[in-house]
Structures are given as C-alpha cells and as structure tokens.
Amino acid sequence: MTAVPFYQPAPRDPARSFQDMILTLHDFWSAEAGCVILQPYDMRMGAGTFHTATTLRALGPEPWNAAFVQPCRRPTDGRYGENPNRLQHYYQYQVILKPSPPNIQELYLKSLSAIGIDPLAHDIRFVEDDWESPTLGAWGLGWEVWCDGMEVTQFTYFQQMGGFDCKPVAGELTYGLERLAMYIQGVDNVYDLAFNSSGVTYGDVFLENERQMSKWNFEVADTDALFDLFAKAEAECRNALAAGVPIAAYEQAVEASHVFNLLQARGVISVQERASYMGRVRDLARSSCEAYAQKMTPEWEAKYPEWSLV
Amino acid sequence: MADFLLELRCEEIPARMQPKAKEDLARLFADALAKTGLAAGSIETFATPRRMALIAKDLPLATTAVAEETKGPKVGAPPQALEGFLRKVGLTAEQLVERGGVYFAVVEKPGRDTADVLAEAIPAIIRAFPWPKSMRWGEASLTTESLRWVRPLSGIIALLDGAVVPCAVDGIASGRTTMGHRFHHSGPVEIADAASYIETLRAAHVIVHFSERCRLIRDGAAKAAAEAGLTLVADEGLVTENAGLTEWPVPLLGRFDDTFLEVPPEVIQLTARVNQKYFVCEGADGKLANAFICTANIDAIDPAVVVNGNRKVLAARLSDARFFWEQDQKTPLAVHAEKLARITFHEKLGTVADKVERVAKLARWLVESDIVTPAKAGASGGSDPTPEVPASAGMTKEKLADMAEQAAQLCKADLVTEMVGEFPELQGLMGGYYAAKEGLPQEVSDAIRDHYKPVGQGDDVPTAPVTVAVSLADKLDTLTCFFAISERPTGSRDPFALRRAALSDLALTLTNNLRCTKLSVLKQVVANAPIFGPDSDSFAAFERIYGHSFDSGLTSSEAEAEDKRRIAMIADEVIEFLIDRLKVQQREAGVRHDLIDAVFALGGEDDLVRLLARVRALQAFVTTEDGTNLLAGYKRAANILKKEGYQSPLPAGEGSGVGASALDGVNPDPQLLSHGEGAHDAIEQTGEEDPLAMVDDPDIGDIVAEQAHALSGLSYTPEAAEKALIDALDAAAPRAAQAVEAEQFADAMAALATLRAPIDRFFEEVTVNAEEAEKRQARLALLARFRDAVHRVADFSRIEG
C-alpha cells in the first residue's frame, strides 16, 4: 500500500497570482480578526455592501466579523472587453468588523503588506471620502485609501444603515481587487493579470464574458421583460414584507436594484423616470432593512439590555 | 508661569478641515481659560493628518482668589426671607456680613491650580469641538451617547510644565505618549514637555507645523520643477491640501505621455488637481508641460516607484478626459443643445432650452435696439467715451445680431457634454473649445466661452460685442425671471445667485458704456419671460401678449393694461434691486449711496451710465464749500416751503401724463393729475404731505418752473438780495437744465454753484415771512423756484449731511 503523502500546500504568491492574493486576504482576516470567510452572495448586485453580511449584519448590537469576495455587476461600466480598466463585472473584497476595533487601520495596513505592498516603497494615504447610499438609507465617514495616488480601498465607519443609527459602529473595508492586483503585478491591462500561478490570465477567464455581457447589457436585453422583472421583484418584496420574512424581501430589493441598473444600461429610462425608479428601489431596500431590524429587535434587546433600536 | 502642551491624536483628519480646526482649538482653549480668569502669554496650534496640538506659554500656575458677594435681605426682614437666602447661599446667619442695613453673603473662592482647571477644560473642549462632520466608533458606540470626533480619537497628551494633567474622555486617558510617522517610525513616542514636542516629533518623521509643511511643499515643488527646466504653476490651495494629507511631505516630479497635451490645458490641470491633487508645470514657452508633481508622505525607498504609480493613475484619468474630449466633438454643439430640453432650469421657468431660447431672442434684441453695438462694446466707461477699436470693428449690426443669437443658442450646450458632466467648473470654457473646433466664428466661440463672465468682483468683464450681448442677456433673463416668480434674495439667502447676476449686469453695462434706459430694457425682458406660465392664472395674459385670443372675461384693453401693469411692476422691482446693488458695488469706489439715491429719485434717471456720471459730478460738487452751503440753503428753503404749506400754482390742463410714476404710460392713480381740472384740486386729492413731491418729476418741474417764472412779475420793488437771487436763477436754471440735457454734469454743478452766494445773501437779508401777503407769496415762489432749479440736477433732499 502506498501511503498517502502528507499534503503540504504551496506557499501563496499574492504578487503574481490574482487568486493567491484573494486567498492571502482570506488567511489574513481569518487569522487576524477572527472573520468568518463567506462565499459571494448568490445574486447579481452592484457592490459588496449589498451582501446581507454587510447591510443586515451592520444592524443590531451583536459583534460580527466577516470577509468575502463579492462579484459586482455594473452594466453601464461595460466596455466590450476593450477598455483596460473598466468592466461590467469585477470583484470586491469586503471586510466588515463590528464593532470597529481600535486597531482597524493597523490591521488594514498589515493586510496590504501581506499581499506585497511595502509602505516604505509605496505612498499610502488616507484621503477623506465619506460614503452615502440613499438606497440603503446608509452613510458613514472614512477615506479612500490611496496607494501611489491610486484608490485601492474604500474605508468606512458606518454611522447609519437602513435609516437606523449603527449601535455599535461597524468598520467596512472594500478592496478593489483587480486594480490592486494590476498594481501589485505591474500590468496595465486587467486582462493581462495572472489569475493563478499556472499561466491562466484574467482575460482567459473573463474577456469573452465581458464582450458578450456588454452586448447583452447595452443592446440585447429585452426591455419589456426587464420592466416586467422590476415590477415582479417589487411586488414580491412587498409580498415577503407582508409575510414577515424581511431577508427574502431584501433579496427582492437587491434584484430590483440590479434590474433597474440594466434598464439604465439599455437607455430606456428617462431622466424624470430615473428619479422615480430610484425612489422605488430605495423604498424597497429601506423597508426591508427596517422590517429586519424590527423583527430582530426583541432578540437583540434580550441579549443586550442596554441596547435599543432607536 | 508654566507651559502647557495638548495633543489630540486621531485617525486621519480630512485635509480641508485642519486649518479651521486649528483656529477652533485656540479659541475654545482661550475661552475655557478666560472663564476662570486665566490667560496664556501665547497660544500656538498645530495640525497634521493625525493630530491637533496646542502649546500655551506663560500660564499662571493658579487662578487668582476671588471673593464673591451676594446681596441678601435687609436687616429686620421677615425671618422667612432670611432663611430662604441662607438656603440659597448655603451659609449660616453668623457667616453673613452686614453693611448699610443689608445682609451680604461673602464667599471666598481660593485660587485653583491651573492643572485642575485644565483637567476639567480638556474634556469639555473635546466634547464641544465644532467639527463640520463627526462620527462615533468602536465598542462605546453601542449607544449614541458615545463621544463624537472627526475620526476615531486615539490619544490625549496633556502636559503642564512636563507633568501629565490627568483627565479622560470616554475612556481615553491623558498621558505623554504619542505616535510618530505612520511608516517611518514604529512604536510609541514619549514627549517630555511642551518645549521638546516639535523636535521630538520631527525625530519621529512628523513635521508638526502646518506652515512648515506648506513651505516644504511649495519650495520642494518649485525646486523639482526648476530641476526639470520647468516652472511650477503655483497653487496655494493645493499646497494647503497636500500639507493636510502629509506629516512628512516629499514633492516628486513625474512626466506623462505628451500626446495628452492635445486635450485643453485647463482639462489636464483640473484632472491633475481635483482628482489627484497634483501640481502642473509650464515650459519656457509658457505652455503646459507634460509634467506633474505629486506630494508623497514618505521618503520612498525608490521615489521612481512612487512616481511611476502616480503616472499610471494620471494616465488613466487623462485617457478618460481625452475620451470625453473626442467623444464630445463627434456631436455638434447644436445637437448637444437639443438635450437641454430635458433639463429643468426651474420648475416654474421651464427647461434650460427654454431659457436658451429667451436669451437668444434677447441677445438679438439688445443688438437690434442699439444697446450693444460694434462701436460701443470695447469702449471704456466714463463721460467721454473714446471707443477702442474692437476686434469686430466694422461688423454690421445685422451680422452682430446674428452672431449674438447664434452664440446664445449654443452657449449652454456644453452642459450636456461628457466633459462638463465630469468637470462642471469647465462650463463655458468647453463650449468655447468645441465651438472653435467646429469652425464657428471666433466671436461666437469666444462668446460661448466667456458668457458666464464676470463671475464676481474682480473677474474680467467681457468687452467683445457678441460676448457682451449674450452675457448681458443671460443675466437679465435670470434676474427678471426669478423676480417674476417672486424668488428674490432675502437676507443671506440667495439660492439663484441673483445678487451676483445683478453685479455682472452692472459691470457689463458700466464697463461697456451701454446706453439704455434700464427700465425699458427690463420691460422687454419681462415681456419675454415665462412668468405667465401655463400653470399660472395669468396664462391668459400670456396669450394676450402674444396676440392669441383666449377667453379671459376681461376686455382686451383692460387685459392689456393689466399685463402692462404687471410687467412694469416686476421691472420696477428689478431696477430697484439693481440700484441697491449699484450702491454696494460703488461703495468700494467711494461713491456715496445717498447721492445715488438723490439722482435716482428724480424718477426719469435709469440710464445707469448717465446716472453714475451724474452722481460722480454731484459728489465732486457737494464736497466743495459751495456745494455744502448750497445744500444747507436748499434744506432751509425746503423747510420753509414745507412749513408754510406752499403750493406751487399750476396751470390747468397741463398735468396729463406726467405722474410721478416711473411706469411708462401706466399711471397708478389716474386722479393724480386729471384733465380739465384745476391742478390745485388734483394735487390736494393725493393727500401728499408735500404737494410739491410731484415736482421730483423733471417733466413737471419744467411746468412748475415756467409757471413760477411767469408769476414773478412782481408788484413791488424787490430788495437787492431778492433781485440778485432772481437774476441768478434766471441765469443758472436754464444753464443747469441745458447742461443736464447735454450730459455735461460738471457744468450743471457749476451752474448750481452760482446760486450759492445769492441764496446765502437772500436768507441773510430778506424776510420771507413778510407782513404783506403779496411779498410773502412772491418770496415763497422764489424759494420754490430755487428748489426746483436744484432739483433739475438732483433730489437734494436725499443727500445726507
């Protein structure tokens, strides 16, 4: 019998492999902050902040540390695979730490050095950038983090979510993975990124997707169907809210938000209508967050007697 | 005496907030000390991205002891009163002091240690700090009561003569430990005392002085440029911002691909500045060079690596800008302009396309009415205009009108371009570039570029005729439209920047010597404005103005009169607003506001160029001895006339159409001066306190003067002084009137000056209130003539002093 050899994983190579950069961040946040490492939310969304692990978990008093990659869909940013920086689908790496730990900045800087950014070789700066999402009834103060003049991370202390004060405040870090990798790997075109250490490039993985999806987003998607989808998501959100399952309602709000973005890309929403659609999405998202917070409040209050929703 | 150091360390403070925060810290600290009677010899404040600090020198070690005295009841007051007082002051009856039959409570407050005062003051200052935006953080934020600061506060140093002043805020206790540069120094830094603070931190790669960092950036950037054979484009705003982003600033120069230079230099500069906070440089030829200067916060291991990273970011930004630049040019401005129909200008005033249409119509009208002409534009203001030869000299009026209309139609088109969408501050400029690229005439592209000017005092005032027409039309439309929908500025609220529009209007009019009666212009503009929008009750009126029939219930002449009345009302409001702004604007030039009033009050004077010339002449006159005395004589005469209730005899049937209203052809009170009735009756009906108020109107002044003159065939021999005044008036009145007519205002003043000696003498030697009714009447009439003659030049009753 041949003994199964003891498996020794190869060392990570974040400076030369996109996936190793992600795995290094997973290792780091798992070990250094006790984060749960989640997989992406299985829905189309415009930003990692929409992940329930961020929005819904930012509500309430319970501690919550999580890290995950979230694919983001921005239909209007599609460039048919022809622009070296712009993509209609890209990755964000998101870390949420609640309550925000006192050493959150140090942790973040350490994570940069873990993926190969030496702060004495590169100029790292915290430049004021406050964040606001009217859709989520959320805002926070923080920075965009610059590395040699390039924004590599959005760093936010959530102050409100779903219209409620964050008690306690969560710190949210959103790394732009592709641009960070381009920087670390020293390539000028996103499709030239090494995806792994075995010769597969980002272009091998995504170039054709970008071409086809850009065409679909801008030219093909059936707009009647999209309008229909929007209306159905809206109705289903209301249905779920009425049935007391706000997480399900929130998913429908996320769905409506993405369908709206697709309608935008198809150029079928006029300026006047735009405001109205945004208002409808906002209403769904906020209602869902509110319903979630209210549903959870008795449990939260029982565990944290000094805590109150408002 | 002692020195005190306070450092409040936190996560990165936004650069823009640091200068104000320094001031606030100094103020709050000085106020807190002052409350206890303490004052420092000097207070200096410091700011870096990661700390606010303050050093107070020469602080007393303790506050001065004071005795606080409270007055109590009288001796012998009811016992309840005394008991109440004792409770209030917390003393016993034996401790009270009696003085003059009244009890006093005297509480000796011993001096307090300054350290104790500071220990109390520091938390209070922190809690009261007025950050523009503040936040909560960390575990404490489980309640909203937790401390708020601009970003998480992480440490407090409070040292009085080197000793820690113990205090704490929300669990953050004071000490002597701080942190050095984020990357160049690891581990804590111990501060011994205030005196060593700055140098201790310098050793830890932190330059605490904001101004020192500014200097390092300013000089370093200039040096980096010079070493590359270039000249830095100075930008103090960027210096300050970069100083607020660094603790150890190191300016570094990089180059970008020079093919980007095909994009307008303003775009490159703005991209570099706004998005990346980079300086730009010029070459020996004064043109923008392909270089940028970024300010790093480290002494990089290899500066080239940092520069290269920044270069890539800038290249990506410039690629975007070039993309916009090329993309925008694929569509002619006229086609861009069509999209303006989708942008609301104001809910009551329609779309931007509607506004553009009005402005275009008005720009053409300004030319066709000879208000803006090729000859006039380019001339400088003043009473003797000698027009320079403008670039467009020789242009026909028709051509100018066409160009003004064309430029106006395109002037807002760039608002919907990608470039202006990205950089709103490039509005106008980009339109100018795109127009030039399209091959439109230079006059048109210049007008598109400059039609927002002048923006505020000190900005260049356009003089090119096409630009003047478009710019003026734009401002006039904005002013009148917002006034028409009752959106006037109030107090500090001026959301539509109407004050600025008014100032621009004035600057354009005066700089270019634009001769027009403003009121007639304004009426034209109002008639052009959508004040009778479909939602308003006056839609019918709008229809009438434009000749459509619309069932309104009013007869057409009534309706027409109503429209005219409304137009005139709005025009009147705007002109008053303009005159108010004129006073503000002219104050800096030393022109007295009461003199502007004195001329404007004449009613007919709304040609601003003429008005100002008149005011200047008046100001020169009233400050002379003659002027001062004449003013005194005028006031005396006016007082006598008023006291005597003197009424100027007016001939019947002369009053028609000469009401005091400035509203052309719209008499607010038809009874005022009616046909076929004795003017006496008519005037009495107004109930005016001063029946001669109407004489302010130069037209009626003529009548009064003539009449008074006709009545001056005296039935008695006048006294010498009386005769002298009559003769002086006979000579001066027509001379002044002619001079005003000829706009020779200095001459008009000179004519008035000849009245000074006679009026002085008259008052000295002649008794107005003579016993004989005839004499008295004649002398009052003479004074009235004198007053009216003065009024031909200005309403002296409005002049102060």
PDB file of N, CA and C in Angstrom, chain B residues 115 160 242 263 272 286 334 339 395 480 512 515 656 684 763 788:
ATOM      1  N   ALA B 115      -3.597  73.268  36.791  1.00  0.00           N
ATOM      2  CA  ALA B 115      -3.695  71.867  36.353  1.00  0.00           C
ATOM      3  C   ALA B 115      -5.124  71.356  36.516  1.00  0.00           C
ATOM      4  N   LEU B 160       1.608  69.878  31.650  1.00  0.00           N
ATOM      5  CA  LEU B 160       1.803  71.228  32.178  1.00  0.00           C
ATOM      6  C   LEU B 160       3.185  71.244  32.824  1.00  0.00           C
ATOM      7  N   ASN B 242      -2.283  69.451   0.308  1.00  0.00           N
ATOM      8  CA  ASN B 242      -1.239  68.436   0.463  1.00  0.00           C
ATOM      9  C   ASN B 242      -0.599  68.493   1.851  1.00  0.00           C
ATOM     10  N   VAL B 263      -5.345  67.559 -25.380  1.00  0.00           N
ATOM     11  CA  VAL B 263      -6.518  67.911 -24.576  1.00  0.00           C
ATOM     12  C   VAL B 263      -6.287  69.325 -24.026  1.00  0.00           C
ATOM     13  N   ALA B 272      -5.607  66.791 -12.943  1.00  0.00           N
ATOM     14  CA  ALA B 272      -4.470  66.578 -12.047  1.00  0.00           C
ATOM     15  C   ALA B 272      -4.775  67.127 -10.661  1.00  0.00           C
ATOM     16  N   GLY B 286       5.712  79.023 -21.736  1.00  0.00           N
ATOM     17  CA  GLY B 286       4.512  79.404 -21.003  1.00  0.00           C
ATOM     18  C   GLY B 286       3.364  78.435 -21.198  1.00  0.00           C
ATOM     19  N   ALA B 334     -24.897  72.280 -31.634  1.00  0.00           N
ATOM     20  CA  ALA B 334     -26.327  72.485 -31.872  1.00  0.00           C
ATOM     21  C   ALA B 334     -27.112  71.220 -31.527  1.00  0.00           C
ATOM     22  N   LYS B 339     -30.512  68.495 -26.243  1.00  0.00           N
ATOM     23  CA  LYS B 339     -30.738  67.740 -24.991  1.00  0.00           C
ATOM     24  C   LYS B 339     -31.101  68.667 -23.827  1.00  0.00           C
ATOM     25  N   MET B 395     -18.047  95.350 -38.161  1.00  0.00           N
ATOM     26  CA  MET B 395     -19.109  94.360 -38.301  1.00  0.00           C
ATOM     27  C   MET B 395     -20.441  95.102 -38.417  1.00  0.00           C
ATOM     28  N   THR B 480     -34.752  88.830 -14.121  1.00  0.00           N
ATOM     29  CA  THR B 480     -36.176  89.149 -14.252  1.00  0.00           C
ATOM     30  C   THR B 480     -37.040  87.917 -14.041  1.00  0.00           C
ATOM     31  N   ASN B 512     -18.850  98.698 -20.432  1.00  0.00           N
ATOM     32  CA  ASN B 512     -19.023  98.854 -21.867  1.00  0.00           C
ATOM     33  C   ASN B 512     -19.820 100.096 -22.239  1.00  0.00           C
ATOM     34  N   ARG B 515     -25.547 102.344 -23.286  1.00  0.00           N
ATOM     35  CA  ARG B 515     -26.505 103.396 -23.037  1.00  0.00           C
ATOM     36  C   ARG B 515     -27.913 102.901 -23.324  1.00  0.00           C
ATOM     37  N   SER B 656     -51.600 116.289 -17.539  1.00  0.00           N
ATOM     38  CA  SER B 656     -51.864 114.970 -18.082  1.00  0.00           C
ATOM     39  C   SER B 656     -50.597 114.203 -18.409  1.00  0.00           C
ATOM     40  N   GLU B 684     -54.361 118.353  -4.230  1.00  0.00           N
ATOM     41  CA  GLU B 684     -54.908 118.167  -2.891  1.00  0.00           C
ATOM     42  C   GLU B 684     -55.480 116.764  -2.696  1.00  0.00           C
ATOM     43  N   PHE B 763     -31.150 134.700   2.374  1.00  0.00           N
ATOM     44  CA  PHE B 763     -31.578 134.318   3.719  1.00  0.00           C
ATOM     45  C   PHE B 763     -31.080 135.309   4.768  1.00  0.00           C
ATOM     46  N   ASP B 788     -36.619 124.060  -7.154  1.00  0.00           N
ATOM     47  CA  ASP B 788     -36.859 123.306  -8.377  1.00  0.00           C
ATOM     48  C   ASP B 788     -35.650 123.317  -9.302  1.00  0.00           C
TER      49      ASP B 788
END
